[in-house]
């Protein structure tokens, strides 16, 4: 069966976000009343698994091994059967 | 008043996604049964505005002027009053 996982990886609070900082500065230069910008990343992953539980367990492992850095990133995901 | 906008910028269908492709290849090398990966970006923007309508109009403009490339990106956002 095919599943779609939506994984969101964001910086843990307190970690500096250079890309967010640069985006904030660019927006302020364009005169937007912006106080803060944080950037996170979403992975939309299409994968094979025999059940939603197996798909969730694979995706959790992918996050820990490759997609998120445990020192500085938080991640969350949801898995759905592909329509 | 302060508002929080959550903006998601993703590639339009049909546009190639080199970062997604690289991630897919890395996951396949780790033996995950992955078919496809697409990457998109989320901006969490804290901004000042006098109403939610004004905040929405500012964020839409930011997307068109800076955050999304109209040729290759789709964007969507939602704005909420900061709790």
CSV table of C-alpha atoms in Angstrom, one decimal:
chain,number,residue,atom,x,y,z
A,1,UNK,CA,0.0,0.0,0.0
A,2,UNK,CA,1.1,3.6,-0.6
A,3,UNK,CA,1.1,6.2,2.1
A,4,UNK,CA,1.8,10.0,2.2
A,5,UNK,CA,3.7,11.4,5.1
A,6,UNK,CA,3.9,15.1,5.8
A,7,UNK,CA,6.9,15.8,8.0
A,8,UNK,CA,7.6,19.3,9.4
A,9,UNK,CA,11.1,20.0,10.8
A,10,UNK,CA,11.6,23.2,12.7
A,11,UNK,CA,14.3,24.6,14.9
A,12,UNK,CA,14.0,24.1,18.6
A,13,UNK,CA,13.1,27.3,20.5
A,14,UNK,CA,16.3,29.2,21.4
A,15,UNK,CA,18.3,28.0,18.4
A,16,UNK,CA,19.2,30.8,16.0
A,17,UNK,CA,17.6,30.8,12.6
A,18,UNK,CA,19.8,32.6,10.1
A,19,UNK,CA,17.4,32.1,7.2
A,20,UNK,CA,14.5,33.5,9.3
A,21,UNK,CA,16.7,36.4,10.4
A,22,UNK,CA,17.7,37.3,6.8
A,23,UNK,CA,14.0,37.0,5.7
A,24,UNK,CA,13.0,39.3,8.5
A,25,UNK,CA,15.6,41.9,7.5
A,26,UNK,CA,14.6,41.8,3.9
A,27,UNK,CA,10.9,42.3,4.8
A,28,UNK,CA,11.8,45.2,7.1
A,29,UNK,CA,13.8,46.8,4.3
A,30,UNK,CA,10.6,46.6,2.3
A,31,UNK,CA,8.9,48.5,5.2
A,32,UNK,CA,6.8,45.6,6.4
A,33,UNK,CA,6.0,45.8,10.1
A,34,UNK,CA,7.6,42.4,10.9
A,35,UNK,CA,8.7,41.5,14.4
A,36,UNK,CA,10.1,38.0,13.8
A,37,UNK,CA,10.4,35.2,11.2
A,38,UNK,CA,11.1,31.5,11.7
A,39,UNK,CA,11.6,29.1,8.9
A,40,UNK,CA,10.8,25.4,8.9
A,41,UNK,CA,10.8,22.7,6.3
A,42,UNK,CA,8.1,20.3,5.2
A,43,UNK,CA,8.8,17.0,3.5
A,44,UNK,CA,6.0,15.3,1.6
A,45,UNK,CA,7.1,11.7,1.4
A,46,UNK,CA,5.3,9.0,-0.7
A,47,UNK,CA,6.3,5.6,0.6
A,48,UNK,CA,5.3,1.9,0.5
A,49,UNK,CA,4.3,0.1,3.7
A,50,UNK,CA,2.0,-2.7,4.7
A,51,UNK,CA,0.0,-0.7,7.3
A,52,UNK,CA,-0.3,2.9,8.6
A,53,UNK,CA,1.6,1.8,11.8
A,54,UNK,CA,4.5,0.5,9.7
A,55,UNK,CA,4.6,3.7,7.7
A,56,UNK,CA,4.6,5.8,10.9
A,57,UNK,CA,7.4,3.8,12.3
A,58,UNK,CA,9.5,4.1,9.1
A,59,UNK,CA,8.9,7.9,8.9
A,60,UNK,CA,9.9,8.3,12.6
A,61,UNK,CA,13.1,6.5,11.9
A,62,UNK,CA,13.8,8.6,8.7
A,63,UNK,CA,13.3,11.7,10.8
A,64,UNK,CA,15.8,10.6,13.5
A,65,UNK,CA,18.3,9.3,11.0
A,66,UNK,CA,18.2,11.8,8.2
A,67,UNK,CA,15.6,14.6,8.1
A,68,UNK,CA,16.0,16.2,11.6
A,69,UNK,CA,19.1,17.0,13.6
A,70,UNK,CA,18.3,15.8,17.1
A,71,UNK,CA,20.5,18.6,18.6
A,72,UNK,CA,18.7,21.5,17.1
A,73,UNK,CA,15.5,20.3,15.4
A,74,UNK,CA,12.0,19.4,16.5
A,75,UNK,CA,9.9,17.3,14.1
A,76,UNK,CA,6.3,16.2,13.8
A,77,UNK,CA,4.5,14.2,11.1
A,78,UNK,CA,1.3,12.7,10.1
A,79,UNK,CA,0.8,9.7,7.8
A,80,UNK,CA,-2.2,9.1,5.6
A,81,UNK,CA,-3.1,6.4,3.1
A,82,UNK,CA,-2.7,7.7,-0.4
A,83,UNK,CA,-6.1,8.5,-1.9
B,1,UNK,CA,-2.1,44.3,17.4
B,2,UNK,CA,0.2,41.4,16.8
B,3,UNK,CA,-0.6,38.6,14.4
B,4,UNK,CA,1.1,35.3,13.5
B,5,UNK,CA,1.1,34.3,9.8
B,6,UNK,CA,1.9,30.8,8.8
B,7,UNK,CA,3.0,30.8,5.1
B,8,UNK,CA,3.7,27.6,3.2
B,9,UNK,CA,5.6,28.0,-0.1
B,10,UNK,CA,5.8,24.9,-2.3
B,11,UNK,CA,6.8,24.2,-5.9
B,12,UNK,CA,4.1,24.1,-8.5
B,13,UNK,CA,3.3,20.6,-9.8
B,14,UNK,CA,5.6,19.7,-12.7
B,15,UNK,CA,8.6,21.9,-11.5
B,16,UNK,CA,11.6,19.8,-10.6
B,17,UNK,CA,12.5,19.7,-6.9
B,18,UNK,CA,16.3,19.1,-6.6
B,19,UNK,CA,16.2,19.1,-2.8
B,20,UNK,CA,13.4,16.6,-2.8
B,21,UNK,CA,15.2,14.4,-5.3
B,22,UNK,CA,18.4,14.4,-3.2
B,23,UNK,CA,16.4,13.6,-0.1
B,24,UNK,CA,14.7,10.7,-1.9
B,25,UNK,CA,18.0,9.3,-3.1
B,26,UNK,CA,19.5,9.5,0.4
B,27,UNK,CA,16.5,7.7,1.9
B,28,UNK,CA,16.6,5.0,-0.8
B,29,UNK,CA,20.3,4.5,-0.1
B,30,UNK,CA,19.3,3.8,3.6
B,31,UNK,CA,16.8,1.2,2.2
B,32,UNK,CA,13.6,3.0,2.9
B,33,UNK,CA,10.8,2.2,0.5
B,34,UNK,CA,10.4,5.8,-0.7
B,35,UNK,CA,8.7,6.6,-4.0
B,36,UNK,CA,8.9,10.4,-4.0
B,37,UNK,CA,9.8,13.4,-1.9
B,38,UNK,CA,8.8,17.0,-2.3
B,39,UNK,CA,10.1,19.8,-0.1
B,40,UNK,CA,8.3,23.0,0.8
B,41,UNK,CA,9.1,25.8,3.2
B,42,UNK,CA,7.0,27.3,6.1
B,43,UNK,CA,7.5,30.9,7.3
B,44,UNK,CA,6.1,31.7,10.7
B,45,UNK,CA,5.9,35.5,10.6
B,46,UNK,CA,5.0,37.7,13.6
B,47,UNK,CA,3.8,41.1,12.4
B,48,UNK,CA,1.9,44.2,13.5
B,49,UNK,CA,-1.4,45.2,11.9
B,50,UNK,CA,-4.5,47.0,12.9
B,51,UNK,CA,-6.9,44.1,11.9
B,52,UNK,CA,-6.7,40.5,10.7
B,53,UNK,CA,-7.8,41.8,7.2
B,54,UNK,CA,-4.8,44.2,7.1
B,55,UNK,CA,-2.5,41.5,8.3
B,56,UNK,CA,-3.7,39.1,5.5
B,57,UNK,CA,-3.3,41.8,2.9
B,58,UNK,CA,0.3,42.5,4.0
B,59,UNK,CA,1.2,38.8,4.1
B,60,UNK,CA,-0.2,38.3,0.6
B,61,UNK,CA,1.9,41.1,-0.6
B,62,UNK,CA,5.0,39.7,1.1
B,63,UNK,CA,4.5,36.4,-0.6
B,64,UNK,CA,4.2,38.0,-4.0
B,65,UNK,CA,7.1,40.4,-3.5
B,66,UNK,CA,9.6,38.2,-1.6
B,67,UNK,CA,8.7,34.8,-0.3
B,68,UNK,CA,7.3,33.0,-3.4
B,69,UNK,CA,8.5,33.0,-7.0
B,70,UNK,CA,5.4,33.4,-9.1
B,71,UNK,CA,6.9,31.4,-11.9
B,72,UNK,CA,7.5,28.3,-10.0
B,73,UNK,CA,5.9,28.5,-6.5
B,74,UNK,CA,2.5,28.2,-5.0
B,75,UNK,CA,1.8,29.7,-1.6
B,76,UNK,CA,-0.9,29.6,0.9
B,77,UNK,CA,-1.2,31.2,4.4
B,78,UNK,CA,-3.3,31.7,7.4
B,79,UNK,CA,-3.2,34.5,9.8
B,80,UNK,CA,-4.2,34.4,13.5
B,81,UNK,CA,-4.2,37.0,16.2
B,82,UNK,CA,-1.3,36.3,18.5
B,83,UNK,CA,-2.5,34.6,21.7
